[in-house]
Short mmCIF file of C-alpha atoms (C1' of nucleotides) in Angstrom, two decimals:
data_model
loop_
_atom_site.label_atom_id
_atom_site.label_comp_id
_atom_site.label_asym_id
_atom_site.label_seq_id
_atom_site.Cartn_x
_atom_site.Cartn_y
_atom_site.Cartn_z
CA MET A 1 10.22 3.30 -18.07
CA GLN A 2 7.03 2.26 -20.33
CA SER A 3 7.43 -0.54 -22.58
CA ARG A 4 9.24 1.14 -25.67
CA THR A 5 8.42 0.14 -29.40
CA PRO A 6 11.90 0.69 -31.25
CA ALA A 7 10.14 -0.27 -34.55
CA SER A 8 8.01 2.49 -34.56
CA ARG A 9 9.91 5.49 -36.54
CA THR A 10 7.02 7.07 -38.24
CA GLY A 11 4.42 9.00 -36.81
CA ARG A 12 4.43 12.03 -34.37
CA PRO A 13 6.81 10.99 -31.33
CA ARG A 14 5.84 11.04 -28.01
CA SER A 15 6.63 14.33 -26.10
CA ALA A 16 9.47 13.66 -23.49
CA ALA A 17 8.72 16.78 -21.95
CA ALA A 18 5.23 15.47 -20.91
CA ASP A 19 7.05 12.38 -19.23
CA THR A 20 9.02 14.31 -16.91
CA ALA A 21 6.44 16.66 -16.21
CA ILE A 22 3.79 13.67 -15.35
CA LEU A 23 6.54 12.09 -13.05
CA ALA A 24 7.14 15.19 -11.45
CA ALA A 25 3.36 15.95 -11.28
CA THR A 26 3.04 12.71 -9.88
CA ARG A 27 5.52 13.32 -7.04
CA GLN A 28 4.00 16.37 -6.06
CA ALA A 29 0.84 14.91 -5.75
CA LEU A 30 1.49 12.26 -3.58
CA VAL A 31 3.52 14.87 -1.02
CA GLU A 32 0.13 16.73 -1.38
CA LEU A 33 -2.43 13.96 -1.42
CA GLY A 34 -0.87 10.70 -0.59
CA TRP A 35 -1.33 7.21 -2.65
CA SER A 36 -5.27 6.85 -1.77
CA ARG A 37 -6.37 10.35 -2.60
CA LEU A 38 -4.13 10.72 -5.88
CA THR A 39 -6.22 10.27 -8.82
CA LEU A 40 -5.10 10.44 -12.46
CA GLY A 41 -7.00 13.05 -13.67
CA ASP A 42 -5.57 15.26 -11.10
CA VAL A 43 -2.37 14.38 -12.36
CA ALA A 44 -2.99 15.24 -15.46
CA THR A 45 -4.01 18.52 -14.83
CA ARG A 46 -1.10 19.54 -12.78
CA ALA A 47 1.24 18.32 -15.66
CA GLY A 48 -0.73 20.15 -18.17
CA VAL A 49 -1.47 17.03 -20.17
CA ALA A 50 -4.99 15.31 -20.97
CA LYS A 51 -5.99 12.39 -19.04
CA THR A 52 -5.78 10.46 -22.31
CA THR A 53 -2.24 11.02 -22.88
CA LEU A 54 -1.88 9.75 -19.17
CA TYR A 55 -3.51 6.57 -20.14
CA ARG A 56 -1.94 5.85 -23.33
CA ARG A 57 1.60 5.34 -21.61
CA TRP A 58 0.62 4.22 -18.30
CA ALA A 59 -1.54 1.43 -17.33
CA GLY A 60 -2.63 2.47 -14.20
CA LYS A 61 -1.78 4.20 -11.09
CA PRO A 62 0.38 1.81 -9.56
CA GLU A 63 2.87 1.84 -12.78
CA LEU A 64 2.63 5.33 -12.79
CA VAL A 65 3.78 5.77 -9.11
CA VAL A 66 6.67 2.92 -9.29
CA ASP A 67 8.20 4.98 -12.05
CA ALA A 68 7.86 8.44 -10.27
CA VAL A 69 9.29 7.02 -6.91
CA ALA A 70 12.11 4.88 -8.83
CA GLU A 71 13.64 8.29 -10.04
CA LEU A 72 14.18 9.32 -6.39
CA PHE A 73 16.55 6.35 -6.32
CA ASP A 74 18.85 7.21 -8.77
CA GLU A 75 20.89 9.38 -6.48
CA LEU A 76 22.03 6.15 -4.53
CA GLU A 77 25.66 5.42 -4.53
CA LEU A 78 28.33 3.78 -2.36
CA PRO A 79 31.29 6.16 -2.38
CA ASP A 80 34.43 4.24 -0.97
CA ARG A 81 34.83 5.60 3.08
CA GLY A 82 37.60 3.47 3.69
CA SER A 83 36.05 0.85 6.12
CA LEU A 84 33.11 -1.53 5.97
CA ALA A 85 31.52 -0.09 8.68
CA ALA A 86 31.69 3.83 7.07
CA ASP A 87 30.26 2.31 4.20
CA ILE A 88 27.36 1.20 5.49
CA GLU A 89 26.82 3.71 7.47
CA GLY A 90 26.94 5.88 4.45
CA VAL A 91 24.54 4.27 1.97
CA VAL A 92 22.06 3.36 4.80
CA LEU A 93 21.87 7.22 5.68
CA GLN A 94 21.40 7.82 1.94
CA PHE A 95 18.95 5.26 1.83
CA ALA A 96 16.97 6.74 5.12
CA ALA A 97 17.01 10.26 3.59
CA ILE A 98 15.28 8.93 0.85
CA LEU A 99 12.65 7.54 2.56
CA ALA A 100 12.18 10.24 4.81
CA ARG A 101 11.05 12.32 2.05
CA PRO A 102 7.00 11.93 1.93
CA GLU A 103 6.27 11.22 -1.73
CA ALA A 104 8.71 8.22 -1.02
CA ARG A 105 6.86 7.36 2.16
CA SER A 106 3.25 7.18 0.74
CA GLY A 107 4.61 5.99 -2.33
CA LEU A 108 6.62 2.83 -1.94
CA MET A 109 4.47 0.75 0.49
CA ALA A 110 1.61 1.73 -1.65
CA VAL A 111 2.87 -0.36 -4.69
CA VAL A 112 4.67 -2.83 -2.68
CA ALA A 113 1.25 -3.77 -1.35
CA GLU A 114 -0.15 -3.64 -4.95
CA SER A 115 2.39 -6.05 -5.82
CA THR A 116 1.38 -8.69 -3.45
CA ARG A 117 -1.24 -9.70 -5.96
CA ASP A 118 0.29 -8.25 -9.40
CA GLU A 119 3.23 -10.28 -10.48
CA ALA A 120 4.20 -7.92 -13.42
CA LEU A 121 4.34 -4.97 -11.09
CA ARG A 122 6.28 -7.06 -8.39
CA GLU A 123 9.05 -7.52 -11.79
CA ARG A 124 8.56 -3.62 -12.71
CA ILE A 125 9.23 -2.60 -9.03
CA ARG A 126 12.23 -5.28 -8.93
CA ALA A 127 14.02 -4.19 -12.19
CA SER A 128 13.54 -0.17 -11.31
CA ILE A 129 14.02 0.38 -7.76
CA VAL A 130 15.22 -3.08 -5.79
CA ASP A 131 17.81 -4.06 -8.02
CA ARG A 132 19.69 -0.66 -8.11
CA GLN A 133 19.99 -1.32 -4.52
CA LYS A 134 20.87 -4.73 -4.19
CA ARG A 135 23.86 -3.90 -6.29
CA LEU A 136 25.18 -1.56 -3.46
CA VAL A 137 25.60 -4.55 -1.28
CA LEU A 138 27.34 -6.57 -3.81
CA GLU A 139 29.69 -3.80 -4.43
CA GLY A 140 30.12 -2.87 -0.60
CA ARG A 141 30.78 -6.82 0.13
CA ALA A 142 33.39 -7.27 -2.60
CA ARG A 143 35.25 -3.67 -1.12
CA ALA A 144 35.06 -5.84 2.20
CA GLU A 145 36.68 -8.65 0.95
CA ALA A 146 39.53 -6.93 -0.81
CA ARG A 147 40.07 -4.99 2.41
CA GLY A 148 40.13 -8.14 4.52
CA GLU A 149 37.25 -7.15 6.50
CA LEU A 150 34.86 -10.03 5.39
CA PRO A 151 35.84 -13.85 4.48
CA PRO A 152 35.33 -14.69 0.85
CA PRO A 153 31.78 -16.78 0.28
CA ALA A 154 31.86 -20.40 0.12
CA GLY A 155 30.91 -20.52 -3.27
CA PRO A 156 28.89 -18.84 -5.77
CA ALA A 157 25.18 -20.30 -4.22
CA GLU A 158 26.22 -19.41 -1.11
CA ALA A 159 27.62 -15.64 -1.90
CA ALA A 160 24.07 -14.72 -3.44
CA ARG A 161 22.46 -16.55 -0.30
CA SER A 162 23.75 -14.20 1.73
CA ALA A 163 23.56 -11.23 -0.56
CA ASP A 164 20.20 -11.52 -0.84
CA LEU A 165 19.88 -12.02 3.15
CA ILE A 166 22.03 -8.54 4.00
CA PHE A 167 19.76 -6.76 1.44
CA ASP A 168 17.00 -7.93 3.24
CA VAL A 169 18.01 -6.97 6.84
CA VAL A 170 19.73 -4.11 5.67
CA ALA A 171 16.90 -2.48 3.39
CA GLY A 172 13.87 -3.89 5.57
CA ALA A 173 15.47 -2.37 9.12
CA VAL A 174 15.33 0.57 7.45
CA VAL A 175 12.32 0.62 6.26
CA HIS A 176 10.69 -0.90 9.25
CA ARG A 177 12.26 1.79 11.41
CA THR A 178 11.05 4.65 9.08
CA LEU A 179 7.54 3.64 8.13
CA VAL A 180 6.03 1.10 10.69
CA SER A 181 8.05 2.20 13.97
CA ALA A 182 7.55 6.01 12.43
CA GLU A 183 10.86 7.00 13.80
CA PRO A 184 13.80 8.89 12.14
CA ALA A 185 16.73 6.55 10.80
CA ASP A 186 19.22 9.31 12.10
CA GLU A 187 23.30 8.70 12.66
CA GLU A 188 22.61 7.65 16.26
CA TRP A 189 20.27 4.93 15.13
CA VAL A 190 22.34 4.14 12.06
CA ARG A 191 25.53 3.56 14.42
CA GLY A 192 23.68 1.11 16.47
CA PHE A 193 22.41 -0.91 13.57
CA THR A 194 26.05 -0.84 11.91
CA ARG A 195 27.31 -2.49 15.08
CA VAL A 196 24.40 -4.89 15.53
CA LEU A 197 24.95 -5.61 11.73
CA LEU A 198 28.83 -6.32 12.15
CA GLY A 199 29.24 -8.01 15.60
CA GLY A 200 25.75 -9.37 15.85
CA LEU A 201 23.58 -9.09 18.91
CA GLY A 202 26.11 -9.17 21.93
CA ALA A 203 27.75 -6.11 20.58
CA ALA A 204 24.40 -4.15 20.78
CA SER A 205 24.75 -2.51 23.86
CA ALA A 206 28.58 -1.73 23.80
CA MET B 1 -11.33 -3.24 18.48
CA GLN B 2 -13.50 0.08 17.96
CA SER B 3 -14.40 2.37 20.35
CA ARG B 4 -16.08 1.17 23.14
CA THR B 5 -18.84 3.30 24.96
CA PRO B 6 -19.23 1.90 28.06
CA ALA B 7 -21.75 4.46 29.37
CA SER B 8 -23.94 3.16 26.74
CA ARG B 9 -26.16 0.12 28.90
CA THR B 10 -29.77 0.71 27.32
CA GLY B 11 -30.99 -0.15 24.08
CA ARG B 12 -30.33 -3.35 21.54
CA PRO B 13 -26.60 -4.36 22.15
CA ARG B 14 -24.61 -4.80 18.95
CA SER B 15 -24.54 -8.18 17.59
CA ALA B 16 -20.62 -9.57 18.43
CA ALA B 17 -21.64 -12.31 16.11
CA ALA B 18 -21.72 -9.44 13.20
CA ASP B 19 -18.34 -8.33 14.42
CA THR B 20 -16.57 -11.78 13.81
CA ALA B 21 -18.39 -12.26 10.62
CA ILE B 22 -17.23 -9.17 9.26
CA LEU B 23 -13.87 -9.55 10.19
CA ALA B 24 -13.61 -12.93 8.83
CA ALA B 25 -15.35 -11.92 5.48
CA THR B 26 -12.70 -8.89 5.36
CA ARG B 27 -9.89 -11.72 5.17
CA GLN B 28 -11.97 -13.64 2.83
CA ALA B 29 -11.88 -11.04 0.72
CA LEU B 30 -8.50 -9.44 1.09
CA VAL B 31 -7.71 -13.09 0.15
CA GLU B 32 -9.97 -13.38 -3.25
CA LEU B 33 -9.96 -9.69 -3.96
CA GLY B 34 -6.76 -8.22 -2.76
CA TRP B 35 -6.69 -4.68 -0.54
CA SER B 36 -7.53 -2.04 -4.14
CA ARG B 37 -10.33 -4.15 -5.41
CA LEU B 38 -11.81 -5.07 -1.88
CA THR B 39 -14.95 -2.71 -1.44
CA LEU B 40 -17.08 -2.18 1.50
CA GLY B 41 -19.97 -3.11 0.55
CA ASP B 42 -18.93 -6.50 -1.03
CA VAL B 43 -17.79 -7.39 2.61
CA ALA B 44 -20.73 -6.40 4.10
CA THR B 45 -22.62 -8.78 1.74
CA ARG B 46 -20.02 -11.39 2.47
CA ALA B 47 -20.86 -11.14 6.16
CA GLY B 48 -24.91 -11.35 5.51
CA VAL B 49 -25.03 -7.78 7.11
CA ALA B 50 -25.81 -4.29 5.66
CA LYS B 51 -23.52 -1.84 4.77
CA THR B 52 -24.84 0.71 6.99
CA THR B 53 -23.99 -1.48 9.70
CA LEU B 54 -20.35 -1.46 8.81
CA TYR B 55 -20.13 2.28 8.74
CA ARG B 56 -21.53 2.24 11.96
CA ARG B 57 -18.80 0.53 13.48
CA TRP B 58 -15.71 1.13 11.23
CA ALA B 59 -14.97 4.56 9.96
CA GLY B 60 -13.56 3.31 6.90
CA LYS B 61 -11.59 0.35 4.95
CA PRO B 62 -8.00 0.89 6.67
CA GLU B 63 -9.68 0.81 10.06
CA LEU B 64 -11.44 -2.51 8.95
CA VAL B 65 -8.53 -3.99 7.57
CA VAL B 66 -6.65 -3.26 10.67
CA ASP B 67 -8.74 -5.05 12.86
CA ALA B 68 -9.14 -7.72 10.56
CA VAL B 69 -5.37 -8.34 10.03
CA ALA B 70 -4.59 -7.83 13.69
CA GLU B 71 -6.50 -11.02 14.70
CA LEU B 72 -3.71 -13.22 12.62
CA PHE B 73 -1.22 -12.17 15.07
CA ASP B 74 -3.05 -13.48 17.86
CA GLU B 75 -1.45 -16.60 17.45
CA LEU B 76 1.97 -15.55 18.16
CA GLU B 77 3.80 -16.43 21.15
CA LEU B 78 7.54 -17.33 22.64
CA PRO B 79 7.88 -20.61 23.86
CA ASP B 80 11.20 -21.46 25.57
CA ARG B 81 13.31 -23.58 23.40
CA GLY B 82 16.35 -23.53 25.50
CA SER B 83 18.82 -20.79 24.16
CA LEU B 84 18.41 -17.59 22.71
CA ALA B 85 19.28 -18.79 18.93
CA ALA B 86 16.02 -21.19 19.22
CA ASP B 87 13.87 -18.71 20.55
CA ILE B 88 14.56 -16.39 17.44
CA GLU B 89 14.71 -18.99 15.13
CA GLY B 90 10.61 -19.97 16.54
CA VAL B 91 9.44 -16.63 16.81
CA VAL B 92 10.66 -15.60 13.43
CA LEU B 93 9.33 -18.64 11.70
CA GLN B 94 5.96 -17.76 13.37
CA PHE B 95 5.71 -14.49 11.95
CA ALA B 96 6.88 -15.72 8.52
CA ALA B 97 4.00 -18.17 8.56
CA ILE B 98 1.53 -15.54 9.31
CA LEU B 99 2.93 -13.32 6.32
CA ALA B 100 2.81 -15.77 3.88
CA ARG B 101 -0.75 -16.27 4.41
CA PRO B 102 -2.23 -13.86 1.67
CA GLU B 103 -4.83 -11.71 3.74
CA ALA B 104 -1.85 -10.72 5.89
CA ARG B 105 0.63 -10.42 2.58
CA SER B 106 -2.06 -8.06 0.92
CA GLY B 107 -3.32 -6.18 3.75
CA LEU B 108 -0.71 -5.23 6.17
CA MET B 109 1.65 -2.95 3.69
CA ALA B 110 -1.27 -1.44 2.57
CA VAL B 111 -2.53 -0.40 5.87
CA VAL B 112 0.96 0.75 6.77
CA ALA B 113 0.98 2.70 3.51
CA GLU B 114 -2.01 4.35 4.28
CA SER B 115 -0.93 5.18 7.74
CA THR B 116 1.75 7.18 6.50
CA ARG B 117 -0.73 10.29 5.99
CA ASP B 118 -2.99 9.34 8.89
CA GLU B 119 -1.40 9.46 12.69
CA ALA B 120 -4.65 8.16 14.25
CA LEU B 121 -4.29 4.76 12.06
CA ARG B 122 -0.84 4.69 12.71
CA GLU B 123 -1.53 4.97 16.46
CA ARG B 124 -4.03 2.14 15.66
CA ILE B 125 -1.47 -0.36 13.99
CA ARG B 126 0.77 0.41 16.68
CA ALA B 127 -1.70 -0.85 19.51
CA SER B 128 -3.29 -3.89 17.88
CA ILE B 129 -0.19 -5.15 15.81
CA VAL B 130 3.14 -4.07 16.42
CA ASP B 131 2.99 -3.83 20.50
CA ARG B 132 1.93 -7.24 20.28
CA GLN B 133 4.89 -8.52 18.49
CA LYS B 134 7.51 -6.07 20.04
CA ARG B 135 6.68 -7.37 23.43
CA LEU B 136 8.09 -10.63 22.13
CA VAL B 137 11.38 -9.34 21.66
CA LEU B 138 11.53 -8.12 25.45
CA GLU B 139 10.40 -11.28 26.59
CA GLY B 140 13.34 -13.21 24.73
CA ARG B 141 15.81 -10.50 25.23
CA ALA B 142 15.07 -11.10 29.46
CA ARG B 143 15.46 -14.71 29.13
CA ALA B 144 18.79 -14.53 27.27
CA GLU B 145 20.01 -12.43 29.99
CA ALA B 146 18.89 -14.79 32.31
CA ARG B 147 20.74 -17.61 30.85
CA GLY B 148 23.62 -15.40 30.59
CA GLU B 149 23.75 -15.72 26.63
CA LEU B 150 23.17 -11.36 26.66
CA PRO B 151 24.85 -9.09 28.86
CA PRO B 152 22.38 -6.94 30.71
CA PRO B 153 21.94 -2.96 28.92
CA ALA B 154 23.96 -0.31 30.48
CA GLY B 155 20.40 1.71 31.61
CA PRO B 156 16.79 1.78 30.94
CA ALA B 157 17.30 4.26 27.91
CA GLU B 158 19.79 2.07 26.49
CA ALA B 159 17.63 -0.99 27.11
CA ALA B 160 14.71 0.59 25.13
CA ARG B 161 16.99 2.05 22.28
CA SER B 162 18.38 -1.60 21.55
CA ALA B 163 15.05 -3.38 22.13
CA ASP B 164 13.90 -1.16 19.39
CA LEU B 165 16.15 -1.51 17.21
CA ILE B 166 16.33 -5.59 17.56
CA PHE B 167 12.59 -4.87 16.83
CA ASP B 168 13.07 -3.12 13.24
CA VAL B 169 15.88 -5.42 12.15
CA VAL B 170 13.66 -8.56 12.88
CA ALA B 171 10.72 -7.57 11.99
CA GLY B 172 11.99 -5.65 9.21
CA ALA B 173 13.94 -8.24 7.51
CA VAL B 174 11.11 -10.84 7.47
CA VAL B 175 8.90 -8.30 6.19
CA HIS B 176 11.26 -7.13 3.51
CA ARG B 177 12.09 -11.10 2.50
CA THR B 178 8.51 -12.08 2.16
CA LEU B 179 6.57 -8.79 0.29
CA VAL B 180 9.48 -7.33 -1.33
CA SER B 181 11.81 -10.07 -2.57
CA ALA B 182 8.68 -12.00 -2.31
CA GLU B 183 10.88 -15.13 -1.39
CA PRO B 184 9.74 -17.41 1.15
CA ALA B 185 11.52 -17.24 4.76
CA ASP B 186 11.59 -20.91 5.22
CA GLU B 187 13.78 -22.43 7.71
CA GLU B 188 16.96 -22.45 5.87
CA TRP B 189 16.37 -18.70 5.48
CA VAL B 190 15.80 -18.44 8.97
CA ARG B 191 18.91 -20.17 10.28
CA GLY B 192 21.21 -17.94 8.24
CA PHE B 193 19.28 -14.87 9.54
CA THR B 194 19.31 -16.15 12.97
CA ARG B 195 23.27 -16.63 12.40
CA VAL B 196 23.64 -13.10 11.17
CA LEU B 197 21.93 -11.33 13.79
CA LEU B 198 23.59 -13.24 16.99
CA GLY B 199 27.36 -13.49 15.28
CA GLY B 200 27.38 -10.41 12.66
CA LEU B 201 28.03 -10.05 9.01
CA GLY B 202 31.07 -12.11 9.70
CA ALA B 203 29.33 -15.37 10.36
CA ALA B 204 27.16 -15.08 7.71
CA SER B 205 28.66 -17.87 5.17
CA ALA B 206 29.83 -19.99 8.33
"C1'" DG C 1 5.13 19.62 -51.27
"C1'" DG C 2 2.36 15.42 -50.37
"C1'" DC C 3 1.02 11.62 -47.79
"C1'" DA C 4 0.95 8.24 -44.16
"C1'" DT C 5 1.40 7.26 -39.41
"C1'" DT C 6 1.20 8.57 -34.61
"C1'" DA C 7 0.44 11.63 -30.60
"C1'" DC C 8 -2.07 14.99 -28.39
"C1'" DG C 9 -5.98 17.59 -26.67
"C1'" DC C 10 -10.82 17.69 -25.62
"C1'" DT C 11 -15.32 16.15 -24.79
"C1'" DA C 12 -18.59 13.01 -23.54
"C1'" DC C 13 -20.13 8.89 -21.54
"C1'" DG C 14 -21.45 4.49 -18.85
"C1'" DA C 15 -20.08 2.10 -14.68
"C1'" DC C 16 -19.04 1.16 -10.26
"C1'" DA C 17 -17.82 2.56 -5.34
"C1'" DC C 18 -18.24 5.91 -2.08
"C1'" DG C 19 -20.57 7.96 2.18
"C1'" DT C 20 -25.18 8.94 3.86
"C1'" DA C 21 -30.29 9.80 5.29
"C1'" DG C 22 -34.42 8.22 6.36
"C1'" DC C 23 -37.57 4.50 7.47
"C1'" DG C 24 -40.26 0.64 9.89
"C1'" DA C 25 -38.92 -3.35 12.41
"C1'" DA C 26 -36.20 -6.00 16.39
"C1'" DA C 27 -33.85 -6.80 20.58
"C1'" DG C 28 -32.35 -5.67 24.71
"C1'" DC C 29 -33.19 -2.97 29.81
"C1'" DT C 30 -35.97 -1.07 34.21
"C1'" DA D 1 -45.56 -1.62 29.41
"C1'" DG D 2 -42.25 2.07 27.54
"C1'" DC D 3 -37.57 3.85 26.45
"C1'" DT D 4 -33.59 3.44 23.70
"C1'" DT D 5 -30.24 1.41 20.41
"C1'" DT D 6 -29.01 -1.37 16.50
"C1'" DC D 7 -30.12 -3.58 12.36
"C1'" DG D 8 -31.87 -4.16 7.18
"C1'" DC D 9 -33.61 -1.92 3.58
"C1'" DT D 10 -33.69 1.38 -0.45
"C1'" DA D 11 -32.59 5.55 -2.48
"C1'" DC D 12 -29.46 9.23 -3.54
"C1'" DG D 13 -25.88 12.97 -5.06
"C1'" DT D 14 -20.85 12.63 -5.85
"C1'" DG D 15 -16.50 11.38 -7.35
"C1'" DT D 16 -13.51 8.70 -10.15
"C1'" DC D 17 -12.57 5.00 -13.41
"C1'" DG D 18 -10.97 4.19 -18.27
"C1'" DT D 19 -12.65 4.33 -23.00
"C1'" DA D 20 -14.27 6.00 -27.41
"C1'" DG D 21 -14.74 9.37 -30.77
"C1'" DC D 22 -13.08 13.65 -33.01
"C1'" DG D 23 -10.36 17.20 -35.20
"C1'" DT D 24 -5.56 18.62 -34.65
"C1'" DA D 25 -0.27 18.59 -34.44
"C1'" DA D 26 4.07 16.65 -35.71
"C1'" DT D 27 7.14 13.63 -37.31
"C1'" DG D 28 9.05 10.08 -41.29
"C1'" DC D 29 8.48 8.95 -45.87
"C1'" DC D 30 8.37 9.42 -51.38
#
DNA sequence: GGCATTACGCTACGACACGTAGCGAAAGCT
DNA sequence: AGCTTTCGCTACGTGTCGTAGCGTAATGCC
C-alpha cells in the first residue's frame, strides 16, 4: 500500500479500518460515478472520514485508485486443470471476470493512461497489479514444461523474453476485447483465443 | 469529424483552418501536458481561437481528443510484402510507431477509459479509430487466403468471429506492450510476436 | 499518572478550470 | 443591400483542488 514508516512507533497509529473503508468507498464511487466524476471529497464522505485524512495517506486520485483496484486482483490464482489449454482458459476466464466489473473497467484504464506521464505511478501499477498477473504466466509455463507440452526455453534471457511476450499477448487481448471492442470475453471467446494461442492462426477456424 | 449539418448553407461558414489548428494544438498540448493537465482553455489559446469557438464544435475534452488522435491513424496502410508473416510484421510496426508517439500514448488510453461510461464516446472511437485498424485485418487475411497461407473460414459468422479475435489479439498485444509494460514494440519483439501468432506457443522459442 | 508524538475531524481558504451568456463585429449567401 | 451564422471577447457562477490551522483523540515512553 502506501509508504510505511516502520521507524514511527510512537504516537497515535493510523486506523486500519479507515484504510479499508476508503478503498471500498473508492470502488463504490468508481461504479457509480466512473473515473472522471470521482472526487476525493466524495470518497471521503462515503468512507466516513475527513478529506484531510485521505490526503495524508494518498498523494492523489491515481494512487488511491491503483490501490483500490489492485485488491480486485487478489483472487487471481492458477489451479492445475491438467493441461496447458485448460490452465490458460481457466486463468483467462478469471481475468475476464475481474475486467467485467465496472470498478475495474473505469479505474484500470484511467490509471494506465495517467501512468504514461508519471514514472512513479507506472511503477506502483507494476508492483501492485501487473507483477501478480505475470507470475501466473511463469507458473503456467513451468507446469506445461513439466508435462512435456512445451519445450524448455533456450536460455534465461530467452525465457524472460518469451514470458513477457506471452503476458502481453494474453493480458492485452483480454483487455482489448473487454474495453475497446466492448464485448464479453466469455467461454466461447476464450476457447477460440486459446486455440489461436496454442496452434497459431492456421488453427483459428478449426 | 463532428456532426455536419449539410442543411445549413447560409450564414458565415465555419473556418476549416480553425479545425486543423485546434486539433494540432490539442496534440501539442497532449505531448506537453498529458491528458489530465490538458485544459480546453489552454488548447484554445494555443490554436489562436476563442474558448467559445471550441465549445461550439466539440462537446468536451474526450470528443476533442478522439478527433485529434484519430488523425494519427490516417497513415496506417497495408502494403503487400509477399507473405502473411511479412504483412503482419509491417502493419504491427506501423501501429507500434504510432503508439510510440506521446500524444497517442497519453490520449488514446484516456479516451478509452472514459468510454467505459459513455456509449456515444465509445461509438465515436469505434468509428474514427478502431474500424480503420480492423479493416487491415480483413485485408491481410484475404490476401493470405489468396496466397494459400490460410484456409478459408467455415462461414460468414465464423469469419467475423475470427477476424474480431485476431484484431483483439494483435492490437491488444501491441497496446499492452507499449503502455502497460512500457517497453518498445521494436523489430525484435514484432518478430517474436508474429512467430507466436502464426505458429502458436510451441514456436515461441524457436 | 504525566508527557511527547502522531493521527483525526473540522473549517476555511485561494487557486484554477469548467461551461455558459451576452455582445458587437466579421464573413459568407441570395 | 439584407439575412444568417460564426467569431472573438469579457464576465460570471459553480465546483473541485490541495493546504493550513486548530482543537481533540489515541498511542508509546518515562
